[in-house]
Every structure is written in structure tokens, then in C-alpha cells.
Amino acid sequence: MAATRELTFKDKLVLRVVNPLKGVLKEIWGMTTGKIALLLLSILIAVSVSAASTMPPGFLDSWQSASFWEDNPVIVPPDWVKYFGAKVAPSIVEEKSKPDVTPQWDPSTGILTLTYRFEYTLTDPVFPQDYYFAVYGIKSYDNITPIITISVERPDGITSVLWQENIFINNTNADVTSIYKTDPKKIKMDDLVSEIFAKYNITVPPNIIGENYMIQAISSSLLRDRVVSKISQPSTALSIFQKPVNVENWVTVLRSEQRPVLEEINNLLKNIRGSISNDPANILPLINNAISNVTFLINNLDKITFSDLYETLQNVSTLLNNAYKLAMSENYPSVVVTNINDAKSRIDKYLDSLKVTVSFIGISPEFEILTGAYRFEVNITYPGVRTYPSNPQSLISYVKFTVKGSVKGTLGTINNGADLATLLYYGFPIALLIGLIASVSSTLIGVIAGIISGYYGGWIDEVIQRIIDILNNIPFLPLMIIIGTAAMKVLPPGTQKSFYIIMLYVAILIIFSWAGLAIVVRSMTLSIKEEPYIEAAKAMGASNTRIIFYHIFPQVMMYAVATLVYNVPSAILTEAGLSVLGLRHGWPTWGAVLAEARAAGPVGYAAWWWILPPGLLLSLTSLTFVLLGLAVEKIVEPRLRTL
């Protein structure tokens, strides 16, 4: 007879764990809810493992920083909304480490130029949020620092220099580098506006302003100021994406606004004439001439030019000035002198308003978004280079062109520019980690406490039951809020603070989650320990530990597993709820994303892509474990299969 082989640890593991687990999984797979649950769970685990293994270093600490997402637009929907008819401006980030043409060097002038070219196509009439250029790793050459010039060729043929700056490097050592990034405040708006004026022949019509050079200069200056103000909306940098429309209707004559002022002046002049009873200095002809000039302006207001108005009023002011001098020299009555002075002051004030505010003409520029291909050129110029460098490309590490459009990525972005798909992806392992740690720990504690309480009874049972009563009577949510708020204020800032806060939440969840399971397991243990086979085991000398682990634990295990499965989504949703309530830990969980939306107020609520995806992931994760729990329940209680 062959000797009986002693079972190894591997054999015991297969017999007691692997084979039963296979049987349970087979039973779960045999149910519709089980199939769906296992498929969803497999996806959750696979994504979590992938996210945990590919998470960039420092991501957990940096995801809330706007600088970490500086190339992304803020609060924009996903790219695919364009397929549903939405008008969009695409987002791009393009880097070039090599010039697009061979570096050019002119020995006669010593100018070395590196040229990088980029293109951006705007298909729909929608503004991007912003754009910028950045040049990294700028080196000096022969103690010479470069000049960076950035120009654009628009779809309408206008070519304009946008930025031109001398790069300053503290140390011209060849190993010292510098970084340059365009500043919207330094854009050469005057150059762009001049090109637009020339391209579209924008001027104040001569039939409106007349031939007076000063008036022409004032009107042209006002027109230019109004154009700069209008084209700078919504921002200075975005002015390149606009073209003028209805240019012929930009300038209008504000004739109706001039009539009341001219009639007021005319009445003042008539008052002067009426106050003169004795005219030794013969000033009445001057006053009558002034009245005649103003009357002409009133009667021909629909025909005169700006120059006509201004020059005529200047002539009237001169007439009144002469009349005032004569009246003073001949001691005219004070009422006459005062009336002349009042009329002259009113005219001079009106002339000043015409020069400063140009109240005779109204200017209303109109622009629309210019669609098409925009070609940008970055020229990095080193002046005074005596010898051609052996590797001119090494003078610049790379040039980056970034356009923050109106859409971005698979799921859009949030208030700090964070890519929502990235946040949700890296939130998978954190969600499962929180759920599994809290659920497994509380289930183990509940099972052990319930078995010990029910099996041993006596004072042990009494102590455990009183602890359960205390836990069940403590309000969980208010306590969680108090402890969480205190932890946020007390714990020192640093990379470990978020970890400590999350572990604190998990610990509190564990403490308050095991009591209910312990009560049920206790009642099951009280019933099981009265079974005959338990008495037989005791009679054969089995220890309490053996009875608990070999006879009681296996019978309560499936119920414990079902409870564990249900506790996972409960822990995940609790963390999400606390985050939304303002107890922020700092890690990119799905609840933290929803909390950011809530903190953003109406803007966050209006961004559907910000709220729906994390909400759906929380729902899907909960559904996965609920379906799995339903399948396990049917194994625990076969009678449920008939329901």
C-alpha cells in the first residue's frame, strides 16, 4: 500500500482557496447579473492597474496647479462636440527642436537667423481662448544674445510683426540658457492696425471731415483709437483673428447733436446784440457777422464738413474776441461785456470738445472672425556673428506653439485647465483603493467581532455589544465633518498631507462600518454553535480556534463577502460626498472633481462635461458592486434564485 503524501502549502491553498473560489466564480458567471458584474469589475481593475502604473511622478501633488496645465484652455467641452454641429476653435500644442529651413548666415552683416514655422487653421468663426509662443534653452553665441521676432501671415494676406524682443541672459557662458514666452501686453498692436488700415483702405471720408489738416489728424487719431479698442476685444492677442466689415458705415456725422449747441450759441449772440443800445466802437457789425456765420451753420448742418464747422466757429470766436476788446476799451456797460465773454467762453468750450472728443462724428468699427490658415514665423536672430557656428541648431532647444482653443481632449477641461479625462483616469485606482481598504477592513473586523461575541458570550459579548451600541448612536456625518475640518487645518502642509487625510477618512469609515455586520454574524454564530457537529468537535477535543475557523467562519464567509461587496461603493460614495461638502484631501478622486465643479458655482454647474462623467463613473462603479452583491446573495441564499 502506497504511503499517503503529506499535503504541501500549495496543495492546501488549491484545495481550500483556489478551488472554492473557482466554484464561486463559476456560479456567479452562471447568472446574468454576475456576468455583467464580472465584466465591469475586470474593466475597473484593468484600468486601475494601468493608471497606477503610468501615473506621472508628482501628479497627485500638482494636478490642482494651473501651471501644470498651462497649455490647456479653461472650462471647455471635449473635441467631439464639433461632430454634433458645434462651432469650435481647435487646441494645438506643437513643438519643434529643429528649424524649418537651414540656418541662414550673412557674412557681410554677421546676422545668423534660425527660422521656425507654424500653422493654425481656424475653420469656424469662433475665437480660441489664447495662444502663445515659448522658446526654450536659448543660448548665447560668442557673447551675443539673440533677437526674437514673431510674425503672422493672415488668411487675408496681411503680414504683421507681433512680437520683437531682445533676449537678456545674465551669464553669456555657452552653458547658460534662457526661456522666452510671449507676453500679450507686448504685442505690436500698432503694426497690425496699420496693416489692416492699409489693406482695407480705412479712413475718415473727406466729405465728412473736410480739408483742415488739424481736423483730419484729430479724426484719424480717434478712428485709430476706436479700432484698437474694438479689435482688442476679447483680448489683445486675439486681435489677429479679426477682420473689418462694413467699413463704409463706420463713420457717421452726429448732426442732430450739434443743432442744440449751435442754437444756444446763436441765442447768446442775439442777446449781445439786444443789450447794445449805444455802439461808439461799432461792434454791432462784428456781432451780426458772428450771428450770420452761426445761422449759416444751422441752416446747412446737413451739408457742412467737420472742417467747415470748426473753422467757422473759430472765426466766430475771433470776432467775439475783437468785440470784447473794443467793448472793454470804450467802457461798454458791464452786461454787454459779460454777454460777449459768456458767448466766447461757450464757443471755446465747444471747440475744445470737438478737438478732444470729436463730437461731430461718430465712429463704430465692426469686426468679425477671420477664418482660414494662419502662418506664424519665429525668427531667432544673432547679430554680429563673426564665424558660422558648427551646430547652429544647438543654440535653441526647442520652440513651442500653443493655441488654447474652445475645445480640448476627450472629456474637456475644468477651471484650472486640467484635462478631465486624465483626472478621471488616474482617479480609478484611488477610488478602488479607498473602497477596498475600507470595505475589507471593516468586514474582517465585523466578522471577527461577531464570531467572538457570539461564540464566547459572557462579558466578552457584553463589551462588544456595548461598543456597537455606542458606535451606532454616534452621528457619523457630523463627526466626519468635524474631524475632517480639523485635519485640514491641523496637519502641516506637504506632499503627505493628502495621504494622511484620506487614510483618516478610511480609518473613520472602518470604525463606523463594522458594527452592523458584527450584529448579524453574532446571531449566525449563536445559531451555529448549538449545532450537533459543534458539540461533536468539542467532544473530540477541538480547540475554540479550530472550531471558529473550520466550522463557523466558512458558514458566515459568503454572507460576509456579500456585505463586503456592498460596502465598496458605500466607501467610494462617502469620500465623494465629503469632497463635495468641502472636505478636500487634495487627491484627484472623482468626488474631488465634482467638488471643483461645485466650488466654481454657476460656471461649474453649466459645464455638463465637468459633472456628468465623474457622476457616471461613480454610478457605474456602484452598479458593478451592487450587481456582484446580488449574485453573491443568490449563492448565499439559493431561495433568492427563484425570485
Short mmCIF file of C-alpha atoms in Angstrom, two decimals, residues 443 446-447 514-524 552-567 629 632-633 635-637 640:
data_model
loop_
_atom_site.label_atom_id
_atom_site.label_comp_id
_atom_site.label_asym_id
_atom_site.label_seq_id
_atom_site.Cartn_x
_atom_site.Cartn_y
_atom_site.Cartn_z
CA THR A 443 -15.73 43.33 7.02
CA GLY A 446 -17.13 42.82 11.80
CA VAL A 447 -16.80 39.08 11.13
CA TRP A 514 -18.20 47.01 11.06
CA ALA A 515 -20.87 47.22 13.76
CA GLY A 516 -23.86 46.22 11.64
CA LEU A 517 -22.10 43.18 10.20
CA ALA A 518 -20.92 42.12 13.67
CA ILE A 519 -24.53 42.01 14.94
CA VAL A 520 -25.65 39.76 12.07
CA VAL A 521 -22.60 37.48 12.34
CA ARG A 522 -23.15 37.20 16.11
CA SER A 523 -26.70 35.98 15.59
CA MET A 524 -25.49 33.47 12.97
CA ILE A 552 -18.14 28.72 11.96
CA PHE A 553 -16.13 31.05 9.72
CA PRO A 554 -16.79 29.12 6.46
CA GLN A 555 -20.54 29.35 7.08
CA VAL A 556 -20.58 33.12 7.62
CA MET A 557 -17.95 33.85 4.98
CA MET A 558 -20.32 34.09 1.99
CA TYR A 559 -22.59 36.48 3.84
CA ALA A 560 -19.52 38.50 4.80
CA VAL A 561 -18.40 38.57 1.17
CA ALA A 562 -21.80 39.88 0.10
CA THR A 563 -21.56 42.60 2.74
CA LEU A 564 -18.01 43.41 1.66
CA VAL A 565 -19.12 43.83 -1.94
CA TYR A 566 -21.88 46.26 -0.94
CA ASN A 567 -19.52 48.25 1.31
CA GLY A 629 -23.51 41.59 -4.46
CA VAL A 632 -23.30 36.55 -4.25
CA GLU A 633 -26.57 36.86 -2.33
CA ILE A 635 -25.27 31.89 -3.74
CA VAL A 636 -25.64 32.57 -0.02
CA GLU A 637 -29.41 32.15 -0.14
CA LEU A 640 -33.39 34.10 -3.99
#
